[in-house]
Amino acid sequence: KEMLQQHLQLLEEAKKRDHRKLGHDLEIFHITPSVGGGLPLWLPNGTIIRESLEAFLRQEQRARGYLPVITPHIANLSLYRTSGHYPYYKDSQFPPLKLEDEEFLLKPMNCPHHHLIYMARPRSYRELPLRLAEFGTVYRYEQSGELNGLTRVRGFTQDDAHIYCTQDQVRDEIRATVELTQFVFQTFDENVEKYGGEAQFWERAQAEIKDVADEMGLDYFIGVGEASFYGPKIDFMIRDALGRTWQLGTVQVDYVMPERFQLEYVGSDNKKHRPVVIHRAPFGSMERFIGILIEHFAGAFPLWLAPLQVVVMPITDNQLDYARQVDQQLRAQGLRSHLDDRQEKINYKIREAETKKTPYMVIVGAKEAEAQQIAVRKRKAGDLGAMSIAAFVRQLQDEIAQKALL
């Protein structure tokens, strides 16, 4: 009876957290038949969340030696024949596009494009490891019955990177990519369960992944037959606030693509050698990751991710000029602030801001205007009292810098 009650409570909580409903109510994304199923439109609020996530990872990548690249959404079909994505994934791809005497394909993977960037000029061992990173959009044809909000779509963006390294560098690079993925999920307070995938033929790559996982003390299990066609991988399984498990980040060691593309570098012996390629994507799909985040936080995003961080509310029109100054000062400090100057009662404005899960509310009455201060309310915590604008800005900037979750 107790287990049944817990199960029913979880079902009710899941219903409240459904990212499709919250995505609509909080104006994060929109899916319409006019565009097509599984092809979400990012509304301003969702775009801010997505750009904040990208900025967070871009900064980490720069610090860890990654170089940014951009590749097209479409390429000649011959590229994917070389990589093997066509015909290996033919059934899950959109049909080729015929133009004059050529055939093109909507990009199903970013890696072939990155291999061509590597091949754009001769490479020396002194350049390795070379880490190329891209937020690249790819397209897969999912059956209409399998589509589900942001978690199963037909067009999605991967935080993709490919590391080209020597054999001696492989283990250090695997460890570094695992550490980056762990750091990403720890930032969002999501519990990570590590998973090692096994392939049939790549004993060397499989052994390297397993050895690094053992050295790092990762909690993992081996899934037979779960690898992709070009190498064994570690899939990172996260457990959300409701205890549900999702597969997101991936680290994969690849000895196959260097052969298919004849990738080379000149070694210290002045001879040509094959690099090893490591594929990695901490977020995995940006769409799926944000969908899971919406449900994990129940739409109440931490300050650094919240589309709207502060609502400034004058109690009467007599404080409107001062409230406008407060809003402008907050915006000047890089905070996402909005002035609610509607002729509504203050309690109504507060309730609406709480419904929209706004992290902070700034109340400006006659007393605050006269003292050149503000009264602050925090989501869930309630009234924080009066303070100066400068003190409030410092508090929010510290909270943003720390990536605080409350």
mmCIF file of C-alpha atoms in Angstrom:
data_model
loop_
_atom_site.group_PDB
_atom_site.id
_atom_site.type_symbol
_atom_site.label_atom_id
_atom_site.label_comp_id
_atom_site.label_asym_id
_atom_site.label_seq_id
_atom_site.Cartn_x
_atom_site.Cartn_y
_atom_site.Cartn_z
ATOM 1 C CA LYS A 1 0.000 0.000 0.000
ATOM 2 C CA GLU A 2 2.847 2.364 0.886
ATOM 3 C CA MET A 3 4.653 1.595 -2.395
ATOM 4 C CA LEU A 4 1.443 2.214 -4.351
ATOM 5 C CA GLN A 5 0.988 5.569 -2.629
ATOM 6 C CA GLN A 6 4.584 6.557 -3.452
ATOM 7 C CA HIS A 7 4.051 5.485 -7.065
ATOM 8 C CA LEU A 8 0.891 7.574 -7.376
ATOM 9 C CA GLN A 9 2.668 10.574 -5.860
ATOM 10 C CA LEU A 10 5.503 10.192 -8.372
ATOM 11 C CA LEU A 11 3.004 10.032 -11.237
ATOM 12 C CA GLU A 12 1.333 13.206 -10.002
ATOM 13 C CA GLU A 13 4.683 14.975 -9.597
ATOM 14 C CA ALA A 14 5.762 13.862 -13.085
ATOM 15 C CA LYS A 15 2.554 15.329 -14.488
ATOM 16 C CA LYS A 16 3.320 18.694 -12.845
ATOM 17 C CA ARG A 17 6.881 18.626 -14.180
ATOM 18 C CA ASP A 18 6.012 17.541 -17.747
ATOM 19 C CA HIS A 19 8.373 19.598 -19.902
ATOM 20 C CA ARG A 20 5.813 19.829 -22.708
ATOM 21 C CA LYS A 21 3.306 21.595 -20.447
ATOM 22 C CA LEU A 22 5.922 23.747 -18.688
ATOM 23 C CA GLY A 23 7.555 24.504 -22.037
ATOM 24 C CA HIS A 24 4.245 25.953 -23.194
ATOM 25 C CA ASP A 25 3.325 27.720 -19.942
ATOM 26 C CA LEU A 26 6.779 29.281 -19.494
ATOM 27 C CA GLU A 27 7.102 30.066 -23.222
ATOM 28 C CA ILE A 28 10.267 28.052 -23.752
ATOM 29 C CA PHE A 29 9.557 26.235 -27.030
ATOM 30 C CA HIS A 30 6.786 25.728 -29.567
ATOM 31 C CA ILE A 31 6.087 22.787 -31.871
ATOM 32 C CA THR A 32 3.617 23.300 -34.690
ATOM 33 C CA PRO A 33 2.499 21.183 -37.670
ATOM 34 C CA SER A 34 3.259 24.200 -39.854
ATOM 35 C CA VAL A 35 6.968 23.472 -39.289
ATOM 36 C CA GLY A 36 6.707 19.743 -38.645
ATOM 37 C CA GLY A 37 6.702 17.255 -35.794
ATOM 38 C CA GLY A 38 9.952 16.959 -33.895
ATOM 39 C CA LEU A 39 11.207 20.340 -35.155
ATOM 40 C CA PRO A 40 10.894 22.734 -32.192
ATOM 41 C CA LEU A 41 10.880 26.510 -32.467
ATOM 42 C CA TRP A 42 12.885 28.103 -29.655
ATOM 43 C CA LEU A 43 11.009 31.029 -28.114
ATOM 44 C CA PRO A 44 12.957 33.921 -26.507
ATOM 45 C CA ASN A 45 12.895 32.323 -23.033
ATOM 46 C CA GLY A 46 14.117 28.982 -24.376
ATOM 47 C CA THR A 47 16.771 30.669 -26.484
ATOM 48 C CA ILE A 48 18.164 32.431 -23.391
ATOM 49 C CA ILE A 49 18.356 29.100 -21.533
ATOM 50 C CA ARG A 50 20.034 27.431 -24.486
ATOM 51 C CA GLU A 51 22.512 30.271 -25.059
ATOM 52 C CA SER A 52 23.378 30.280 -21.340
ATOM 53 C CA LEU A 53 24.131 26.551 -21.459
ATOM 54 C CA GLU A 54 26.238 26.962 -24.576
ATOM 55 C CA ALA A 55 28.180 29.867 -23.041
ATOM 56 C CA PHE A 56 28.844 27.766 -19.934
ATOM 57 C CA LEU A 57 30.277 24.875 -21.970
ATOM 58 C CA ARG A 58 32.148 27.107 -24.433
ATOM 59 C CA GLN A 59 33.985 28.706 -21.517
ATOM 60 C CA GLU A 60 34.911 25.297 -20.106
ATOM 61 C CA GLN A 61 36.029 24.075 -23.513
ATOM 62 C CA ARG A 62 38.261 27.108 -24.074
ATOM 63 C CA ALA A 63 39.889 26.516 -20.693
ATOM 64 C CA ARG A 64 40.502 22.877 -21.650
ATOM 65 C CA GLY A 65 42.093 23.592 -25.038
ATOM 66 C CA TYR A 66 39.206 23.089 -27.476
ATOM 67 C CA LEU A 67 39.020 25.030 -30.751
ATOM 68 C CA PRO A 68 35.602 26.075 -32.144
ATOM 69 C CA VAL A 69 34.470 25.111 -35.664
ATOM 70 C CA ILE A 70 31.240 25.491 -37.685
ATOM 71 C CA THR A 71 30.046 23.116 -40.393
ATOM 72 C CA PRO A 72 27.075 23.116 -42.829
ATOM 73 C CA HIS A 73 23.708 21.444 -42.222
ATOM 74 C CA ILE A 74 23.997 19.542 -45.510
ATOM 75 C CA ALA A 75 26.745 17.792 -47.465
ATOM 76 C CA ASN A 76 27.354 15.661 -50.523
ATOM 77 C CA LEU A 77 26.100 12.114 -50.041
ATOM 78 C CA SER A 78 29.563 10.799 -50.905
ATOM 79 C CA LEU A 79 30.881 12.177 -47.583
ATOM 80 C CA TYR A 80 28.520 9.918 -45.634
ATOM 81 C CA ARG A 81 29.319 6.959 -47.861
ATOM 82 C CA THR A 82 32.963 7.424 -46.909
ATOM 83 C CA SER A 83 32.122 7.648 -43.210
ATOM 84 C CA GLY A 84 29.680 4.736 -43.405
ATOM 85 C CA HIS A 85 26.781 6.692 -41.916
ATOM 86 C CA TYR A 86 25.124 6.027 -45.262
ATOM 87 C CA PRO A 87 23.920 3.314 -45.611
ATOM 88 C CA TYR A 88 24.481 2.196 -41.952
ATOM 89 C CA TYR A 89 21.882 4.694 -40.661
ATOM 90 C CA LYS A 90 19.887 4.934 -43.894
ATOM 91 C CA ASP A 91 16.559 4.003 -42.274
ATOM 92 C CA SER A 92 16.832 6.772 -39.663
ATOM 93 C CA GLN A 93 17.818 9.540 -42.118
ATOM 94 C CA PHE A 94 15.836 11.885 -44.306
ATOM 95 C CA PRO A 95 15.950 10.865 -47.994
ATOM 96 C CA PRO A 96 18.820 12.265 -50.089
ATOM 97 C CA LEU A 97 18.163 15.510 -51.968
ATOM 98 C CA LYS A 98 18.878 15.413 -55.692
ATOM 99 C CA LEU A 99 20.190 18.598 -57.292
ATOM 100 C CA GLU A 100 21.394 18.543 -60.893
ATOM 101 C CA ASP A 101 23.773 15.567 -61.015
ATOM 102 C CA GLU A 102 24.585 15.491 -57.293
ATOM 103 C CA GLU A 103 22.952 14.038 -54.188
ATOM 104 C CA PHE A 104 23.016 15.732 -50.802
ATOM 105 C CA LEU A 105 22.029 14.603 -47.320
ATOM 106 C CA LEU A 106 20.854 16.522 -44.258
ATOM 107 C CA LYS A 107 23.687 16.109 -41.779
ATOM 108 C CA PRO A 108 23.059 13.024 -39.556
ATOM 109 C CA MET A 109 26.401 13.378 -37.722
ATOM 110 C CA ASN A 110 29.001 16.115 -37.243
ATOM 111 C CA CYS A 111 32.078 13.876 -37.180
ATOM 112 C CA PRO A 112 32.641 13.474 -40.963
ATOM 113 C CA HIS A 113 32.757 17.262 -41.319
ATOM 114 C CA HIS A 114 35.299 17.526 -38.508
ATOM 115 C CA HIS A 115 37.489 14.893 -40.152
ATOM 116 C CA LEU A 116 37.595 17.037 -43.291
ATOM 117 C CA ILE A 117 38.662 20.024 -41.181
ATOM 118 C CA TYR A 118 41.478 17.887 -39.780
ATOM 119 C CA MET A 119 42.434 16.956 -43.367
ATOM 120 C CA ALA A 120 42.401 20.582 -44.569
ATOM 121 C CA ARG A 121 46.195 20.652 -44.252
ATOM 122 C CA PRO A 122 49.048 18.335 -43.191
ATOM 123 C CA ARG A 123 49.259 17.733 -39.425
ATOM 124 C CA SER A 124 52.283 17.247 -37.191
ATOM 125 C CA TYR A 125 52.485 15.315 -33.932
ATOM 126 C CA ARG A 126 53.343 18.662 -32.314
ATOM 127 C CA GLU A 127 49.722 19.815 -32.958
ATOM 128 C CA LEU A 128 48.201 16.836 -31.191
ATOM 129 C CA PRO A 129 45.954 16.471 -29.351
ATOM 130 C CA LEU A 130 43.773 18.642 -31.608
ATOM 131 C CA ARG A 131 40.345 19.214 -30.052
ATOM 132 C CA LEU A 132 37.622 20.509 -32.411
ATOM 133 C CA ALA A 133 34.263 21.505 -30.887
ATOM 134 C CA GLU A 134 30.944 22.518 -32.418
ATOM 135 C CA PHE A 135 27.328 22.994 -31.386
ATOM 136 C CA GLY A 136 26.221 21.273 -34.571
ATOM 137 C CA THR A 137 22.633 20.602 -35.616
ATOM 138 C CA VAL A 138 21.908 17.144 -37.046
ATOM 139 C CA TYR A 139 18.780 15.541 -38.481
ATOM 140 C CA ARG A 140 17.292 12.086 -37.944
ATOM 141 C CA TYR A 141 14.018 10.758 -39.262
ATOM 142 C CA GLU A 142 12.132 9.517 -36.203
ATOM 143 C CA GLN A 143 8.744 7.844 -36.603
ATOM 144 C CA SER A 144 5.920 10.245 -35.716
ATOM 145 C CA GLY A 145 4.713 7.972 -32.921
ATOM 146 C CA GLU A 146 8.130 8.150 -31.233
ATOM 147 C CA LEU A 147 8.318 11.954 -31.071
ATOM 148 C CA ASN A 148 8.050 13.414 -27.581
ATOM 149 C CA GLY A 149 8.446 17.140 -26.923
ATOM 150 C CA LEU A 150 12.162 17.979 -26.727
ATOM 151 C CA THR A 151 13.327 14.531 -25.635
ATOM 152 C CA ARG A 152 12.714 12.852 -29.017
ATOM 153 C CA VAL A 153 12.980 15.155 -32.031
ATOM 154 C CA ARG A 154 13.982 15.122 -35.683
ATOM 155 C CA GLY A 155 16.361 18.065 -35.604
ATOM 156 C CA PHE A 156 18.681 18.508 -32.628
ATOM 157 C CA THR A 157 21.949 20.188 -31.712
ATOM 158 C CA GLN A 158 24.841 18.228 -30.240
ATOM 159 C CA ASP A 159 27.629 19.754 -28.164
ATOM 160 C CA ASP A 160 29.947 17.705 -30.319
ATOM 161 C CA ALA A 161 33.738 17.538 -30.210
ATOM 162 C CA HIS A 162 36.350 15.309 -31.771
ATOM 163 C CA ILE A 163 39.826 14.896 -30.350
ATOM 164 C CA TYR A 164 42.626 13.788 -32.665
ATOM 165 C CA CYS A 165 45.516 12.367 -30.682
ATOM 166 C CA THR A 166 48.438 9.961 -30.743
ATOM 167 C CA GLN A 167 48.191 6.471 -29.267
ATOM 168 C CA ASP A 168 50.242 7.601 -26.262
ATOM 169 C CA GLN A 169 47.730 10.403 -25.537
ATOM 170 C CA VAL A 170 44.542 8.317 -25.679
ATOM 171 C CA ARG A 171 44.160 7.465 -21.991
ATOM 172 C CA ASP A 172 44.825 10.998 -20.774
ATOM 173 C CA GLU A 173 42.283 12.360 -23.262
ATOM 174 C CA ILE A 174 39.640 9.795 -22.263
ATOM 175 C CA ARG A 175 40.154 10.759 -18.623
ATOM 176 C CA ALA A 176 39.885 14.475 -19.456
ATOM 177 C CA THR A 177 36.637 14.017 -21.386
ATOM 178 C CA VAL A 178 35.121 11.923 -18.591
ATOM 179 C CA GLU A 179 36.127 14.599 -16.049
ATOM 180 C CA LEU A 180 34.519 17.310 -18.194
ATOM 181 C CA THR A 181 31.291 15.321 -18.458
ATOM 182 C CA GLN A 182 31.258 14.713 -14.704
ATOM 183 C CA PHE A 183 31.796 18.440 -14.105
ATOM 184 C CA VAL A 184 28.859 19.335 -16.363
ATOM 185 C CA PHE A 185 26.388 17.056 -14.577
ATOM 186 C CA GLN A 186 27.637 17.974 -11.101
ATOM 187 C CA THR A 187 26.937 21.622 -11.956
ATOM 188 C CA PHE A 188 23.241 20.737 -12.338
ATOM 189 C CA ASP A 189 23.164 18.452 -9.290
ATOM 190 C CA GLU A 190 22.175 15.504 -11.445
ATOM 191 C CA ASN A 191 23.202 12.062 -10.268
ATOM 192 C CA VAL A 192 25.376 10.268 -12.816
ATOM 193 C CA GLU A 193 25.447 6.539 -13.420
ATOM 194 C CA LYS A 194 28.289 5.614 -15.776
ATOM 195 C CA TYR A 195 27.833 3.015 -18.462
ATOM 196 C CA GLY A 196 30.510 1.357 -20.581
ATOM 197 C CA GLY A 197 29.453 0.024 -23.959
ATOM 198 C CA GLU A 198 31.080 -2.988 -25.610
ATOM 199 C CA ALA A 199 31.703 -3.582 -29.300
ATOM 200 C CA GLN A 200 32.753 -6.824 -30.988
ATOM 201 C CA PHE A 201 36.111 -6.020 -32.552
ATOM 202 C CA TRP A 202 37.775 -2.987 -31.018
ATOM 203 C CA GLU A 203 39.564 -4.719 -28.134
ATOM 204 C CA ARG A 204 42.219 -2.014 -27.835
ATOM 205 C CA ALA A 205 39.737 0.870 -27.609
ATOM 206 C CA GLN A 206 37.495 -1.139 -25.306
ATOM 207 C CA ALA A 207 40.405 -1.974 -22.995
ATOM 208 C CA GLU A 208 41.500 1.674 -22.898
ATOM 209 C CA ILE A 209 38.019 2.868 -21.929
ATOM 210 C CA LYS A 210 37.698 0.145 -19.272
ATOM 211 C CA ASP A 211 41.161 0.845 -17.826
ATOM 212 C CA VAL A 212 40.439 4.567 -17.484
ATOM 213 C CA ALA A 213 37.020 3.851 -15.940
ATOM 214 C CA ASP A 214 38.677 1.508 -13.433
ATOM 215 C CA GLU A 215 41.448 4.000 -12.609
ATOM 216 C CA MET A 216 38.867 6.745 -11.988
ATOM 217 C CA GLY A 217 36.697 4.464 -9.856
ATOM 218 C CA LEU A 218 33.640 4.960 -12.059
ATOM 219 C CA ASP A 219 30.495 2.994 -11.281
ATOM 220 C CA TYR A 220 29.717 1.321 -14.607
ATOM 221 C CA PHE A 221 28.423 -1.806 -16.273
ATOM 222 C CA ILE A 222 29.228 -3.282 -19.688
ATOM 223 C CA GLY A 223 26.411 -3.466 -22.226
ATOM 224 C CA VAL A 224 27.066 -5.996 -24.962
ATOM 225 C CA GLY A 225 26.153 -4.802 -28.456
ATOM 226 C CA GLU A 226 25.393 -1.209 -27.412
ATOM 227 C CA ALA A 227 28.299 0.456 -29.225
ATOM 228 C CA SER A 228 27.985 2.300 -32.524
ATOM 229 C CA PHE A 229 29.588 0.886 -35.638
ATOM 230 C CA TYR A 230 32.883 2.767 -35.214
ATOM 231 C CA GLY A 231 33.865 2.020 -31.657
ATOM 232 C CA PRO A 232 33.068 1.252 -28.020
ATOM 233 C CA LYS A 233 31.840 4.084 -25.815
ATOM 234 C CA ILE A 234 30.921 5.306 -22.372
ATOM 235 C CA ASP A 235 27.326 6.540 -22.169
ATOM 236 C CA PHE A 236 26.551 8.704 -19.150
ATOM 237 C CA MET A 237 23.213 7.887 -17.564
ATOM 238 C CA ILE A 238 21.777 10.603 -15.313
ATOM 239 C CA ARG A 239 19.043 10.214 -12.718
ATOM 240 C CA ASP A 240 16.636 13.170 -12.512
ATOM 241 C CA ALA A 241 14.675 14.580 -9.566
ATOM 242 C CA LEU A 242 11.983 11.901 -10.020
ATOM 243 C CA GLY A 243 14.491 9.052 -10.108
ATOM 244 C CA ARG A 244 14.127 8.437 -13.844
ATOM 245 C CA THR A 245 17.228 7.481 -15.841
ATOM 246 C CA TRP A 246 18.257 9.237 -19.067
ATOM 247 C CA GLN A 247 21.185 8.651 -21.414
ATOM 248 C CA LEU A 248 22.943 11.922 -22.231
ATOM 249 C CA GLY A 249 26.703 12.436 -22.443
ATOM 250 C CA THR A 250 28.936 10.137 -24.503
ATOM 251 C CA VAL A 251 32.670 9.449 -24.803
ATOM 252 C CA GLN A 252 33.752 7.134 -27.619
ATOM 253 C CA VAL A 253 37.129 5.886 -28.864
ATOM 254 C CA ASP A 254 37.383 5.423 -32.626
ATOM 255 C CA TYR A 255 40.036 3.576 -34.647
ATOM 256 C CA VAL A 256 37.683 3.072 -37.615
ATOM 257 C CA MET A 257 37.128 6.613 -38.967
ATOM 258 C CA PRO A 258 40.871 7.385 -39.183
ATOM 259 C CA GLU A 259 41.144 4.415 -41.540
ATOM 260 C CA ARG A 260 38.049 5.303 -43.561
ATOM 261 C CA PHE A 261 39.236 8.883 -44.061
ATOM 262 C CA GLN A 262 42.944 8.017 -44.239
ATOM 263 C CA LEU A 263 43.721 10.541 -41.495
ATOM 264 C CA GLU A 264 47.420 11.117 -40.934
ATOM 265 C CA TYR A 265 49.976 13.092 -38.972
ATOM 266 C CA VAL A 266 53.758 13.244 -39.285
ATOM 267 C CA GLY A 267 55.411 11.809 -36.194
ATOM 268 C CA SER A 268 58.703 12.646 -34.514
ATOM 269 C CA ASP A 269 60.261 9.931 -36.692
ATOM 270 C CA ASN A 270 59.229 11.965 -39.762
ATOM 271 C CA LYS A 271 56.902 9.138 -40.836
ATOM 272 C CA LYS A 272 53.136 9.210 -41.344
ATOM 273 C CA HIS A 273 50.893 7.752 -38.634
ATOM 274 C CA ARG A 274 47.166 7.333 -37.978
ATOM 275 C CA PRO A 275 45.689 9.468 -35.185
ATOM 276 C CA VAL A 276 43.104 8.068 -32.793
ATOM 277 C CA VAL A 277 39.767 9.920 -32.673
ATOM 278 C CA ILE A 278 37.779 10.439 -29.474
ATOM 279 C CA HIS A 279 34.160 11.538 -29.899
ATOM 280 C CA ARG A 280 32.546 13.334 -26.939
ATOM 281 C CA ALA A 281 29.346 15.226 -26.141
ATOM 282 C CA PRO A 282 28.675 16.040 -22.449
ATOM 283 C CA PHE A 283 25.148 17.406 -22.971
ATOM 284 C CA GLY A 284 24.447 14.986 -25.811
ATOM 285 C CA SER A 285 21.409 16.586 -27.427
ATOM 286 C CA MET A 286 20.744 20.176 -26.335
ATOM 287 C CA GLU A 287 17.032 19.579 -26.898
ATOM 288 C CA ARG A 288 16.885 16.479 -24.737
ATOM 289 C CA PHE A 289 19.115 18.025 -22.070
ATOM 290 C CA ILE A 290 16.901 21.111 -21.764
ATOM 291 C CA GLY A 291 13.757 18.983 -21.729
ATOM 292 C CA ILE A 292 15.208 16.983 -18.832
ATOM 293 C CA LEU A 293 16.350 20.178 -17.063
ATOM 294 C CA ILE A 294 12.835 21.627 -17.286
ATOM 295 C CA GLU A 295 11.483 18.559 -15.496
ATOM 296 C CA HIS A 296 14.444 18.281 -13.102
ATOM 297 C CA PHE A 297 13.937 21.863 -11.875
ATOM 298 C CA ALA A 298 10.155 21.811 -12.446
ATOM 299 C CA GLY A 299 10.652 24.967 -14.536
ATOM 300 C CA ALA A 300 12.211 26.855 -11.587
ATOM 301 C CA PHE A 301 15.616 27.379 -13.176
ATOM 302 C CA PRO A 302 18.574 28.540 -11.092
ATOM 303 C CA LEU A 303 19.368 32.234 -11.418
ATOM 304 C CA TRP A 304 22.148 31.867 -13.995
ATOM 305 C CA LEU A 305 19.828 29.953 -16.354
ATOM 306 C CA ALA A 306 16.526 31.733 -15.668
ATOM 307 C CA PRO A 307 15.291 33.584 -18.780
ATOM 308 C CA LEU A 308 14.006 36.399 -16.554
ATOM 309 C CA GLN A 309 16.048 36.930 -13.405
ATOM 310 C CA VAL A 310 14.402 39.964 -11.777
ATOM 311 C CA VAL A 311 11.018 41.685 -11.960
ATOM 312 C CA VAL A 312 10.951 45.280 -10.706
ATOM 313 C CA MET A 313 7.529 46.296 -9.319
ATOM 314 C CA PRO A 314 6.535 49.837 -8.292
ATOM 315 C CA ILE A 315 3.707 49.836 -5.762
ATOM 316 C CA THR A 316 2.104 52.936 -7.314
ATOM 317 C CA ASP A 317 2.760 55.169 -10.293
ATOM 318 C CA ASN A 318 4.410 57.642 -7.888
ATOM 319 C CA GLN A 319 7.423 55.275 -7.732
ATOM 320 C CA LEU A 320 7.468 54.522 -11.464
ATOM 321 C CA ASP A 321 10.376 56.827 -12.309
ATOM 322 C CA TYR A 322 12.554 55.371 -9.550
ATOM 323 C CA ALA A 323 11.550 51.796 -10.508
ATOM 324 C CA ARG A 324 12.553 52.565 -14.082
ATOM 325 C CA GLN A 325 15.990 53.724 -12.839
ATOM 326 C CA VAL A 326 16.373 50.514 -10.812
ATOM 327 C CA ASP A 327 15.498 48.379 -13.843
ATOM 328 C CA GLN A 328 17.961 50.271 -16.032
ATOM 329 C CA GLN A 329 20.757 49.879 -13.471
ATOM 330 C CA LEU A 330 20.150 46.137 -13.215
ATOM 331 C CA ARG A 331 20.185 45.777 -16.980
ATOM 332 C CA ALA A 332 23.392 47.822 -17.181
ATOM 333 C CA GLN A 333 25.026 45.241 -14.889
ATOM 334 C CA GLY A 334 24.081 42.428 -17.263
ATOM 335 C CA LEU A 335 21.087 41.138 -15.315
ATOM 336 C CA ARG A 336 17.932 40.043 -17.121
ATOM 337 C CA SER A 337 15.437 42.456 -15.569
ATOM 338 C CA HIS A 338 11.887 43.477 -16.471
ATOM 339 C CA LEU A 339 9.874 46.466 -15.260
ATOM 340 C CA ASP A 340 6.275 45.519 -14.440
ATOM 341 C CA ASP A 341 4.644 48.933 -14.759
ATOM 342 C CA ARG A 342 1.072 47.678 -15.177
ATOM 343 C CA GLN A 343 -1.636 49.299 -13.087
ATOM 344 C CA GLU A 344 -2.260 46.165 -11.058
ATOM 345 C CA LYS A 345 -2.132 45.583 -7.312
ATOM 346 C CA ILE A 346 1.286 44.611 -5.984
ATOM 347 C CA ASN A 347 0.054 41.279 -4.593
ATOM 348 C CA TYR A 348 -1.237 40.334 -8.043
ATOM 349 C CA LYS A 349 2.149 41.154 -9.608
ATOM 350 C CA ILE A 350 3.976 39.102 -6.966
ATOM 351 C CA ARG A 351 1.709 36.080 -7.477
ATOM 352 C CA GLU A 352 2.168 36.251 -11.237
ATOM 353 C CA ALA A 353 5.966 36.476 -10.930
ATOM 354 C CA GLU A 354 5.932 33.457 -8.621
ATOM 355 C CA THR A 355 3.734 31.527 -11.074
ATOM 356 C CA LYS A 356 6.273 32.272 -13.796
ATOM 357 C CA LYS A 357 9.000 31.032 -11.410
ATOM 358 C CA THR A 358 10.978 34.304 -11.482
ATOM 359 C CA PRO A 359 13.963 34.017 -9.089
ATOM 360 C CA TYR A 360 13.832 37.578 -7.669
ATOM 361 C CA MET A 361 11.257 40.328 -7.250
ATOM 362 C CA VAL A 362 12.203 43.917 -6.444
ATOM 363 C CA ILE A 363 9.443 45.941 -4.750
ATOM 364 C CA VAL A 364 9.653 49.728 -4.867
ATOM 365 C CA GLY A 365 7.387 51.766 -2.589
ATOM 366 C CA ALA A 366 7.493 55.316 -1.268
ATOM 367 C CA LYS A 367 9.879 54.385 1.561
ATOM 368 C CA GLU A 368 12.330 52.660 -0.798
ATOM 369 C CA ALA A 369 12.230 55.488 -3.317
ATOM 370 C CA GLU A 370 12.966 58.051 -0.628
ATOM 371 C CA ALA A 371 15.864 56.009 0.821
ATOM 372 C CA GLN A 372 17.144 55.053 -2.663
ATOM 373 C CA GLN A 373 16.856 51.381 -1.729
ATOM 374 C CA ILE A 374 14.844 48.358 -2.854
ATOM 375 C CA ALA A 375 12.809 45.670 -1.072
ATOM 376 C CA VAL A 376 13.748 42.189 -2.297
ATOM 377 C CA ARG A 377 11.778 38.941 -2.441
ATOM 378 C CA LYS A 378 13.377 35.647 -3.451
ATOM 379 C CA ARG A 379 11.548 32.711 -4.979
ATOM 380 C CA LYS A 380 10.666 30.196 -2.236
ATOM 381 C CA ALA A 381 12.669 32.122 0.419
ATOM 382 C CA GLY A 382 10.263 35.090 0.569
ATOM 383 C CA ASP A 383 11.067 38.589 1.863
ATOM 384 C CA LEU A 384 14.805 39.391 2.151
ATOM 385 C CA GLY A 385 14.280 42.957 3.389
ATOM 386 C CA ALA A 386 15.586 46.282 2.134
ATOM 387 C CA MET A 387 19.024 46.780 0.615
ATOM 388 C CA SER A 388 20.903 49.062 -1.743
ATOM 389 C CA ILE A 389 20.887 48.405 -5.477
ATOM 390 C CA ALA A 390 24.657 47.868 -5.392
ATOM 391 C CA ALA A 391 24.373 45.222 -2.654
ATOM 392 C CA PHE A 392 21.607 43.448 -4.562
ATOM 393 C CA VAL A 393 23.663 43.402 -7.758
ATOM 394 C CA ARG A 394 26.679 41.960 -5.901
ATOM 395 C CA GLN A 395 24.483 39.241 -4.370
ATOM 396 C CA LEU A 396 23.092 38.199 -7.745
ATOM 397 C CA GLN A 397 26.445 38.325 -9.497
ATOM 398 C CA ASP A 398 27.960 36.080 -6.815
ATOM 399 C CA GLU A 399 25.068 33.641 -7.146
ATOM 400 C CA ILE A 400 25.475 33.557 -10.931
ATOM 401 C CA ALA A 401 29.255 33.104 -10.733
ATOM 402 C CA GLN A 402 28.854 30.187 -8.314
ATOM 403 C CA LYS A 403 26.209 28.554 -10.553
ATOM 404 C CA ALA A 404 24.091 28.244 -7.403
ATOM 405 C CA LEU A 405 21.062 25.960 -7.823
ATOM 406 C CA LEU A 406 18.718 27.478 -5.217
#
